[in-house]
XYZ file of C-alpha atoms in Angstrom:
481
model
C 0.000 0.000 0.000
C 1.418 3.329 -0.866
C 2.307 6.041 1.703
C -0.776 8.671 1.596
C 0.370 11.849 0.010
C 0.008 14.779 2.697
C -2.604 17.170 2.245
C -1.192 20.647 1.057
C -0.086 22.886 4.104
C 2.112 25.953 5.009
C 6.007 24.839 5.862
C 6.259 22.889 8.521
C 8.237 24.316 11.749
C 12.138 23.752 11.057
C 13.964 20.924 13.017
C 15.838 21.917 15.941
C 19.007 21.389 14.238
C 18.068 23.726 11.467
C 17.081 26.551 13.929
C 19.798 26.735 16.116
C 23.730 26.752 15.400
C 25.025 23.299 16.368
C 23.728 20.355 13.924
C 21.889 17.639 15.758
C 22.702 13.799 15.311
C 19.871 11.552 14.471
C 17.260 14.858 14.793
C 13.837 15.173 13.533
C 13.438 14.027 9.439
C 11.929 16.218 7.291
C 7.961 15.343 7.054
C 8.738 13.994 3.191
C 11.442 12.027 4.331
C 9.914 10.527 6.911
C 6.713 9.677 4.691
C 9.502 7.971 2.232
C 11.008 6.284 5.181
C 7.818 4.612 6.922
C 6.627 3.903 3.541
C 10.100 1.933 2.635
C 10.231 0.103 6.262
C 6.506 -1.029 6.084
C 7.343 -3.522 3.076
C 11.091 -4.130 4.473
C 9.320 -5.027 8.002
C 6.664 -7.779 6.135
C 9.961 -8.833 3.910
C 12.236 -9.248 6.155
C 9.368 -11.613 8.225
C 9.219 -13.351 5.019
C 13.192 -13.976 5.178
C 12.914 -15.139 8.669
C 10.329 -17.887 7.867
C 12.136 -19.070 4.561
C 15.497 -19.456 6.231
C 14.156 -21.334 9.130
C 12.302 -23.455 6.328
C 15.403 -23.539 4.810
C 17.496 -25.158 7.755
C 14.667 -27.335 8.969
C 14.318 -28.734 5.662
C 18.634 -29.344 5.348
C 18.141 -31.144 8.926
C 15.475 -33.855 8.472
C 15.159 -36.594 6.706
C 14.456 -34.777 4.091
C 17.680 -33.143 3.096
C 18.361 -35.288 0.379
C 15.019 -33.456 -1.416
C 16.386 -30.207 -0.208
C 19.726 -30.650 -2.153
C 18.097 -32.437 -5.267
C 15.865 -28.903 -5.694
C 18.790 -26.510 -4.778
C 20.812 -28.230 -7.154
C 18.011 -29.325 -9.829
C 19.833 -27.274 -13.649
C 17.243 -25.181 -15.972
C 17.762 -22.651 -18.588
C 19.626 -22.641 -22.090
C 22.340 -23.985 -21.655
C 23.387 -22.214 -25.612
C 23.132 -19.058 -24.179
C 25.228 -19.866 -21.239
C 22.250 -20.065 -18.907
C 22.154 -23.936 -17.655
C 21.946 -22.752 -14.006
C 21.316 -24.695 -10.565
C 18.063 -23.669 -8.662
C 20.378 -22.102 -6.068
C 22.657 -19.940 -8.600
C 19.716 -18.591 -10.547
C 18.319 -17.205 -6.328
C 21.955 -15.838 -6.037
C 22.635 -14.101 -9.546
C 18.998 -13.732 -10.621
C 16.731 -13.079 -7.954
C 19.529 -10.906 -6.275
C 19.388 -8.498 -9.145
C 16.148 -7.470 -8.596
C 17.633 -6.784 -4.931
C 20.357 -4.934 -6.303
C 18.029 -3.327 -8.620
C 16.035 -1.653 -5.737
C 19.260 -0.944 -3.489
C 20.119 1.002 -6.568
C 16.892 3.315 -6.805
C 17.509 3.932 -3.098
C 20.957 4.916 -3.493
C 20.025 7.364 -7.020
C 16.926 8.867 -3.984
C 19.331 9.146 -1.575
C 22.105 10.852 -4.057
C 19.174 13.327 -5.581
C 16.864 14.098 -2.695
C 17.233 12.271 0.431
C 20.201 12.324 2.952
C 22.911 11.548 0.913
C 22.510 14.901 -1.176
C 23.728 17.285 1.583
C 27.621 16.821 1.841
C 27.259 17.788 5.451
C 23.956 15.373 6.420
C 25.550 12.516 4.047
C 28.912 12.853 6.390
C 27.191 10.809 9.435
C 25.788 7.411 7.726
C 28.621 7.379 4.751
C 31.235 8.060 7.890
C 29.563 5.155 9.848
C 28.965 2.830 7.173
C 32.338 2.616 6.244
C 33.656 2.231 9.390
C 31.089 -0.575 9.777
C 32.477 -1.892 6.856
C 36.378 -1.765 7.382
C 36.158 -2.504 11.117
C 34.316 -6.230 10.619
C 37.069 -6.941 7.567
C 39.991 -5.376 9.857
C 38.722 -7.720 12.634
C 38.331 -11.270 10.028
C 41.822 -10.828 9.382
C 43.416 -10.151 12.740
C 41.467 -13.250 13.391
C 42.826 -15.341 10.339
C 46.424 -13.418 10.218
C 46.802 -14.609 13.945
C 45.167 -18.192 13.773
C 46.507 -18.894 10.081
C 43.148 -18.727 8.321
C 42.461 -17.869 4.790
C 41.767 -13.987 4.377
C 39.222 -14.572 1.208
C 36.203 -14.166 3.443
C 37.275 -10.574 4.578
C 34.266 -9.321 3.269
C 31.627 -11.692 4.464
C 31.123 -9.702 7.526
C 30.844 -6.398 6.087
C 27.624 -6.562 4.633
C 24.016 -5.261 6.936
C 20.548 -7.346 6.571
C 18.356 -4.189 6.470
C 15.581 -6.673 5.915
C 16.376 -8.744 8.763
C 17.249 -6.157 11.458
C 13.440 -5.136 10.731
C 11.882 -8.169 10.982
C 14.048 -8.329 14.458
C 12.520 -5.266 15.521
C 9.326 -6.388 14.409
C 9.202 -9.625 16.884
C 10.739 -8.284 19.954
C 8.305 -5.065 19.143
C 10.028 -2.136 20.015
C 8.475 1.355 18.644
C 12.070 2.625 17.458
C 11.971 6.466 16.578
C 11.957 7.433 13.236
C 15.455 8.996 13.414
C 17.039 5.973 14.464
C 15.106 3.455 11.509
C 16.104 6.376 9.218
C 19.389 6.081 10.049
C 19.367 2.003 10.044
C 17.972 2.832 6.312
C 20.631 4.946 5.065
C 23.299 2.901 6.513
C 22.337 -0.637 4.713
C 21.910 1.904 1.696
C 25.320 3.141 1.892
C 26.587 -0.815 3.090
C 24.726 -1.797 -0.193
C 26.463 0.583 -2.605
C 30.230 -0.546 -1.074
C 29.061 -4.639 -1.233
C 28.467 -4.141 -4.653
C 31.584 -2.304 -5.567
C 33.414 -5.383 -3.481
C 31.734 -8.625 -5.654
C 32.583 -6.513 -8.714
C 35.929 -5.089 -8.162
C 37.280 -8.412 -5.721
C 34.880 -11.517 -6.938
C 35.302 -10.681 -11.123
C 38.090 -12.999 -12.465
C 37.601 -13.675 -16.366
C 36.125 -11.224 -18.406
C 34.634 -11.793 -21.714
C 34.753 -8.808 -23.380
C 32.280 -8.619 -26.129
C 29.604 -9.770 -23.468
C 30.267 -6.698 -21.333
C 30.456 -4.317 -24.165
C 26.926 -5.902 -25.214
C 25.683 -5.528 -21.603
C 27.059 -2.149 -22.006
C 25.230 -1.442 -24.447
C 22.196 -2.540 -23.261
C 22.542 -0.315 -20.460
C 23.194 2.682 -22.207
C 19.605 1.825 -24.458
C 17.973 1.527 -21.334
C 19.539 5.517 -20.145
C 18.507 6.519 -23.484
C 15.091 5.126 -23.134
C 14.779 6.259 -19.629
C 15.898 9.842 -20.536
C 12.797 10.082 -23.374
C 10.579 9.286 -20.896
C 9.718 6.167 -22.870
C 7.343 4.022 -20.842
C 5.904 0.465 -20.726
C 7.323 -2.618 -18.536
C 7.586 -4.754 -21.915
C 9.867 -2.079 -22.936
C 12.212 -2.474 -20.338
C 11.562 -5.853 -18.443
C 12.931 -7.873 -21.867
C 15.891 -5.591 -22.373
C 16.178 -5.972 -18.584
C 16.710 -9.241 -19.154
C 18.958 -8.887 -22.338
C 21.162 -6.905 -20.135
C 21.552 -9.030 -17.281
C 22.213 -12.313 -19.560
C 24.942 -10.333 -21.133
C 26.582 -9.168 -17.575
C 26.389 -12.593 -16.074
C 28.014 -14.186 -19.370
C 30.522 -11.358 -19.163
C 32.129 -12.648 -15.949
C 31.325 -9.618 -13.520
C 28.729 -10.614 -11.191
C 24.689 -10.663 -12.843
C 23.752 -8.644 -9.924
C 25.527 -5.537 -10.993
C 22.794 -4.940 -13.670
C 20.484 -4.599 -11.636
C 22.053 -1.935 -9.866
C 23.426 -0.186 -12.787
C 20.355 0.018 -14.276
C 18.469 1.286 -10.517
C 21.077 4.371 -10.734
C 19.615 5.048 -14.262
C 16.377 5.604 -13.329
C 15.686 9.547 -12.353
C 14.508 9.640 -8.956
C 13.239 13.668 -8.826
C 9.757 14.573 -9.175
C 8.376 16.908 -12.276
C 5.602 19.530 -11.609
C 3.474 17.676 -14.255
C 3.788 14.397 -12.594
C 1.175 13.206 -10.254
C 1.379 12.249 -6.923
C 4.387 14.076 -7.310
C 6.435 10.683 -7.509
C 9.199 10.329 -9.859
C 9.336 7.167 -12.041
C 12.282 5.392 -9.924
C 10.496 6.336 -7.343
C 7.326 4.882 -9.106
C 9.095 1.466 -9.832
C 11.136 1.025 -6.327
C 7.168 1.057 -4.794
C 5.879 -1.498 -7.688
C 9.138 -3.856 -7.753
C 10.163 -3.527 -3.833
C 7.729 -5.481 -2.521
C 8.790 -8.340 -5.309
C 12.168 -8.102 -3.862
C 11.339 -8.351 -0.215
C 8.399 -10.483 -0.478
C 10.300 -13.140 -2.965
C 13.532 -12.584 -4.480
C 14.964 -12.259 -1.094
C 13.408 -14.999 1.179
C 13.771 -17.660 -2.022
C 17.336 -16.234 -2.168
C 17.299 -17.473 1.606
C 15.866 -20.360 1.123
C 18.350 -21.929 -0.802
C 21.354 -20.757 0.647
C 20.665 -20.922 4.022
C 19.930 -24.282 4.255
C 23.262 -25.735 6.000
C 24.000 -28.477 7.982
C 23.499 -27.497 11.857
C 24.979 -30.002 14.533
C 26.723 -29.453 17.218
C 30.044 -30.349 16.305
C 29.551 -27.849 13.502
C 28.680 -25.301 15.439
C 31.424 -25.792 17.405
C 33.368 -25.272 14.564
C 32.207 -21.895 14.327
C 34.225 -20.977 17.147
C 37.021 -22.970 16.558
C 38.416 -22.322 13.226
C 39.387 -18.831 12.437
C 37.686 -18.041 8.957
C 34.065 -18.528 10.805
C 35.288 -17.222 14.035
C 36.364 -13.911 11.858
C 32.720 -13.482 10.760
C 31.265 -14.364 13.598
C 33.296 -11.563 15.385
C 33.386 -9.531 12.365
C 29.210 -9.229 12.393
C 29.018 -8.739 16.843
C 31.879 -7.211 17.458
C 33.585 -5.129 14.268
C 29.680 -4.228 12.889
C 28.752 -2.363 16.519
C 32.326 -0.818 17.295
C 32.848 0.063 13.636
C 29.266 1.910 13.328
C 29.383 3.503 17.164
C 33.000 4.532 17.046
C 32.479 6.335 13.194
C 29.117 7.922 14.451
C 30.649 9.464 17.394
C 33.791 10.682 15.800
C 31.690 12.441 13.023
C 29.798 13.626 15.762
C 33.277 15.043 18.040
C 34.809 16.566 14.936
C 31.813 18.208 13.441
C 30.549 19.784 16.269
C 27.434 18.037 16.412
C 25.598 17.231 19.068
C 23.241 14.193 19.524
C 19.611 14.189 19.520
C 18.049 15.649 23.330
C 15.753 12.648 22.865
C 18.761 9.924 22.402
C 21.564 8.683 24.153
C 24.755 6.765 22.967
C 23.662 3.568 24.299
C 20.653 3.686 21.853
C 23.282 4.696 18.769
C 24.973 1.683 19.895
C 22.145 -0.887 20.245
C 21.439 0.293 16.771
C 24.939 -0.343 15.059
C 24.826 -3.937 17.445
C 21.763 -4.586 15.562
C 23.837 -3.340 11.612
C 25.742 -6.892 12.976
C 22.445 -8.951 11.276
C 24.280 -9.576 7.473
C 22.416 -12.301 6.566
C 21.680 -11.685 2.435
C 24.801 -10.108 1.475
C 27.211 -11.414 3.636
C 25.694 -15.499 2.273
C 26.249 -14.490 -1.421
C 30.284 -13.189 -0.661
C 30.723 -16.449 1.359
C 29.613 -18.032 -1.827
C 31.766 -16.163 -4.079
C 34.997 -15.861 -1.671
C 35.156 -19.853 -0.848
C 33.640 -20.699 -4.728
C 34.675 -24.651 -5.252
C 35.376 -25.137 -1.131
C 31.907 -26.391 -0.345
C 32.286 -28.081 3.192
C 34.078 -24.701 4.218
C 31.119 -22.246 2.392
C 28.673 -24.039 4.306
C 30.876 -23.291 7.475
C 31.376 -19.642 6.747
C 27.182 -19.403 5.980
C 26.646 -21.381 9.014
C 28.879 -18.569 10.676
C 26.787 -15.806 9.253
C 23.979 -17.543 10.776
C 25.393 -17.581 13.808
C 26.865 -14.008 13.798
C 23.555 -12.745 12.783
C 21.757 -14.235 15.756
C 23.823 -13.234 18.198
C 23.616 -9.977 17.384
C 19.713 -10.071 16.611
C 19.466 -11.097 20.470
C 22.482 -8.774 21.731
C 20.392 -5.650 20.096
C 17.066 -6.899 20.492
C 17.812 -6.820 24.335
C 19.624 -3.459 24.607
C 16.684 -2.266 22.610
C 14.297 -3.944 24.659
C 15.877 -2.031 27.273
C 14.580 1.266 26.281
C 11.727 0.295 24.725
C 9.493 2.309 27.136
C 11.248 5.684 26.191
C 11.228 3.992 22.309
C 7.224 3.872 22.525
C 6.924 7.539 24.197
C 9.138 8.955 21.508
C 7.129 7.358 18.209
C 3.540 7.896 20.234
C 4.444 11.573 20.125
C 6.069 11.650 16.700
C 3.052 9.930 15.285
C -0.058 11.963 17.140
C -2.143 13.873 14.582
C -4.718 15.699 17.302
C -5.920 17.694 14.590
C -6.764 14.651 12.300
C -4.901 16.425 8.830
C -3.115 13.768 8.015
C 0.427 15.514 9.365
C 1.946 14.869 12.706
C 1.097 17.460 15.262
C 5.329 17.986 15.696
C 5.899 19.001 12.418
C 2.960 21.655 12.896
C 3.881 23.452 15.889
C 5.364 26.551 13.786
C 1.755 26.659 11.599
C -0.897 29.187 12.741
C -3.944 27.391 11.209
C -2.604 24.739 13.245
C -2.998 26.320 16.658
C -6.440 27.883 15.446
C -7.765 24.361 14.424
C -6.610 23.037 17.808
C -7.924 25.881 19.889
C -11.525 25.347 18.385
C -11.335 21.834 19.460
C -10.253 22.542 22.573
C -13.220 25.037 23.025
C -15.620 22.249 21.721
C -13.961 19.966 24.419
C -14.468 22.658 27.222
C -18.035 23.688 25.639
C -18.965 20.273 26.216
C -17.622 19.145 29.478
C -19.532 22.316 30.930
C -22.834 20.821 29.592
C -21.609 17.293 31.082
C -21.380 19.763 34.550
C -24.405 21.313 34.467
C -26.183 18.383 33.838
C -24.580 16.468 36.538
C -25.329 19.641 38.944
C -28.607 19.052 38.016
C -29.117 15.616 38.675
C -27.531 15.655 42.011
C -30.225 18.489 42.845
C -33.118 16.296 42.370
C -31.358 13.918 44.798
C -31.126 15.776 47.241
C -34.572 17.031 47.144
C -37.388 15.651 49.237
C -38.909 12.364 49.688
């Protein structure tokens, strides 16, 4: 269901941070960014519920009796096998079904570049800052880890990646009313996370390169701008050539999913006058393909690749050898201290000042829960350990791991202030005046204050009926017999 469009109304009063001097941290959104952001969350919430349910199908069904079924689907072959295309059931989730993943990451990240956060050098500074810090902190940690206990140091990036999917669907089940700052922030950071994965798998997992299928891919993607830029329309347009494009890329050698992406980044993300709804195309298509994303690509994506072998010796495992023990501490460890530590230094050397309705411990239960990297951080175990099955299915059953412990390590500092959590959104979200806009982002609007001062008077206008009335029943009481 689409966000409802607010009803026209004077500017809304300025966040603090834009009224005084010093820049707040994790302040107030915008009222458009904040529709954008509940809007985005709603379907990530129900996806990343989705996720949860398909990779606890997924291990269930690798842990029965019935594993043997489980691997005959994952690694059942289809397509054309003449156009290169003769592809398990499991590598057509990973390459194909991740594109259209990659394809919405990459409308985010062209919304975020053109109107959102990311567009203000000085707003962009806090989530790029943190992200990469949550990035380089996990890898810096996997290799201390391997350097020390003489692991291999191809999984570096396997912790690096954020679950923005899954850290909702956390949030959903242990049901804490997190601010909108904070989930706007959570947002913008697994954007950010996104746009860095993707430059990993192509710059790090891209061995052979055919060249004439990348120039046709490229191409194809520079139809598609053209196409895009005449304001051609019509999905049998662009879904085939979609298509074209990403048979081309995965044939080329650089990873399928990079289509997808390229061709999100293409799509113009900035609203014309003439437009209705005042919704740009890519921002059009992110609402019509997201939900196809979260609600499929991504939990059959799961389903296949999470389904890994879970004993107890194996999970011991996990602890014992140093490639999963460097993603394990890479995701609890390197995700929270990489995110908290680049948050607050941003924060120290800009002069800014965190939120008067936040404390540290709540940035920090947030980057703890960042540590969730389920998706991303399954497909770069895939591609680092390619051809080294028994350890893949280590290093996934490591993300597993990593992920939960830091689902349960968040959920409970969260948990924690959940209370102050559920204050915070009750008064973000009351709308006294019933406009359809938050009473907080009013409080600078005249009409505002007259609408609420007639209801007020209706209130008192009535409660002084409700007295007399009263006065006059207890009267007749006390009247005689």
């Amino acid at each position: 269901m689409s966000a409802p469009t607010p009803s026209p109304a004077p500017d809304p009063d300025p966040a603090p941070e834009e009224a005084g001097k010093d820049r707040k941290v994790l302040g107030r959104l915008s009222l458009p960014e904040r529709t954008f952001v509940a809007d985005a969350l709603r379907t990530e919430t129900v996806g990343g519920v989705l996720l949860l349910v398909a990779a606890i199908t997924a291990l269930i069904w690798a842990n029965t009796p019935l594993r043997d079924s489980y691997e005959a689907v994952r690694d059942f072959h289809v397509g054309p096998a003449s156009l290169g295309l003769d592809l398990s059931v499991q590598h057509w989730a990973a390459d194909g079904l991740l594109a259209v993943f990659f394809f919405v990451a990459g409308i985010e990240l062209k919304r975020e570049l053109v109107a959102g956060d990311l567009k203000d050098p000085k707003a962009a500074a806090l989530p790029v800052v943190a992200a990469l810090c949550g990035m380089a902190v996990p890898a810096l940690v996997y290799v201390l880890v391997n350097v020390t206990g003489g692991g291999s140091l191809a999984g570096w990036a396997v912790p690096t990646a954020t679950d923005i999917a899954f850290a909702l669907a956390v949030l959903a089940v242990i049901g804490t009313s997190l601010p909108h700052s904070l989930r706007a922030f959570l947002l913008t950071l697994a954007v950010v996370d996104d746009l860095f994965a993707i430059l990993i798998i192509a710059v790090f997992f891209t061995e052979d390169l055919n060249f004439a299928a990348l120039g046709g891919a490229a191409v194809g993607l520079a139809v598609f701008w053209l196409l895009v830029r005449k304001g051609v329309r019509g999905w049998y347009v662009y879904v085939p050539l979609g298509l074209v494009i990403w048979g081309l890329m995965y044939n080329s050698g650089v990873h399928a999913t990079i289509a997808g992406v390229a061709m999100g980044l293409m799509l113009r993300c900035t609203p014309r006058k003439d437009e209705s709804e005042q919704r740009s195309p890519g921002e059009h298509i992110e609402h019509l393909v997201r939900p196809l994303s979260a609600g499929l690509a991504v939990p059959l994506f799961a389903l296949f690749s999470a389904g890994v072998a879970v004993s107890g010796g194996v999970l011991g495992d996990v602890f014992a050898q140093p490639e999963t023990l460097g993603v394990v501490l890479g995701l609890v460890v390197g995700k929270a201290l990489g995110i908290f530590g680049g948050t607050w230094l941003t924060a120290r050397f800009t002069r800014a000042s965190l939120s008067d309705d936040l404390a540290w411990p709540d940035v920090f239960a947030v980057a703890s829960l960042a540590g969730i990297g389920f998706t991303v951080s399954l497909l770069i175990g895939e591609l680092a350990f390619e051809g080294d099955q028994a350890l893949t299915d280590e290093v996934k059953a490591a993300v597993l791991v990593g992920s939960l412990i830091a689902a349960v390590l968040a959920g409970t500092l969260l948990k924690i202030r959940n209370a102050k959590y559920r204050k915070m959104y009750e008064d973000e979200e009351r709308d006294e005046d019933q406009d359809g806009i938050p009473d907080i982002y009013e409080v600078g609007n005249p009409a505002y204050h007259l609408r609420m001062a007639d209801i007020y008077e209706r209130k008192a206008a009535e409660h002084r009926r409700l007295a007399e009335v009263t006065a006059g029943a207890s009267d007749e009481d006390d009247g005689p017999a």
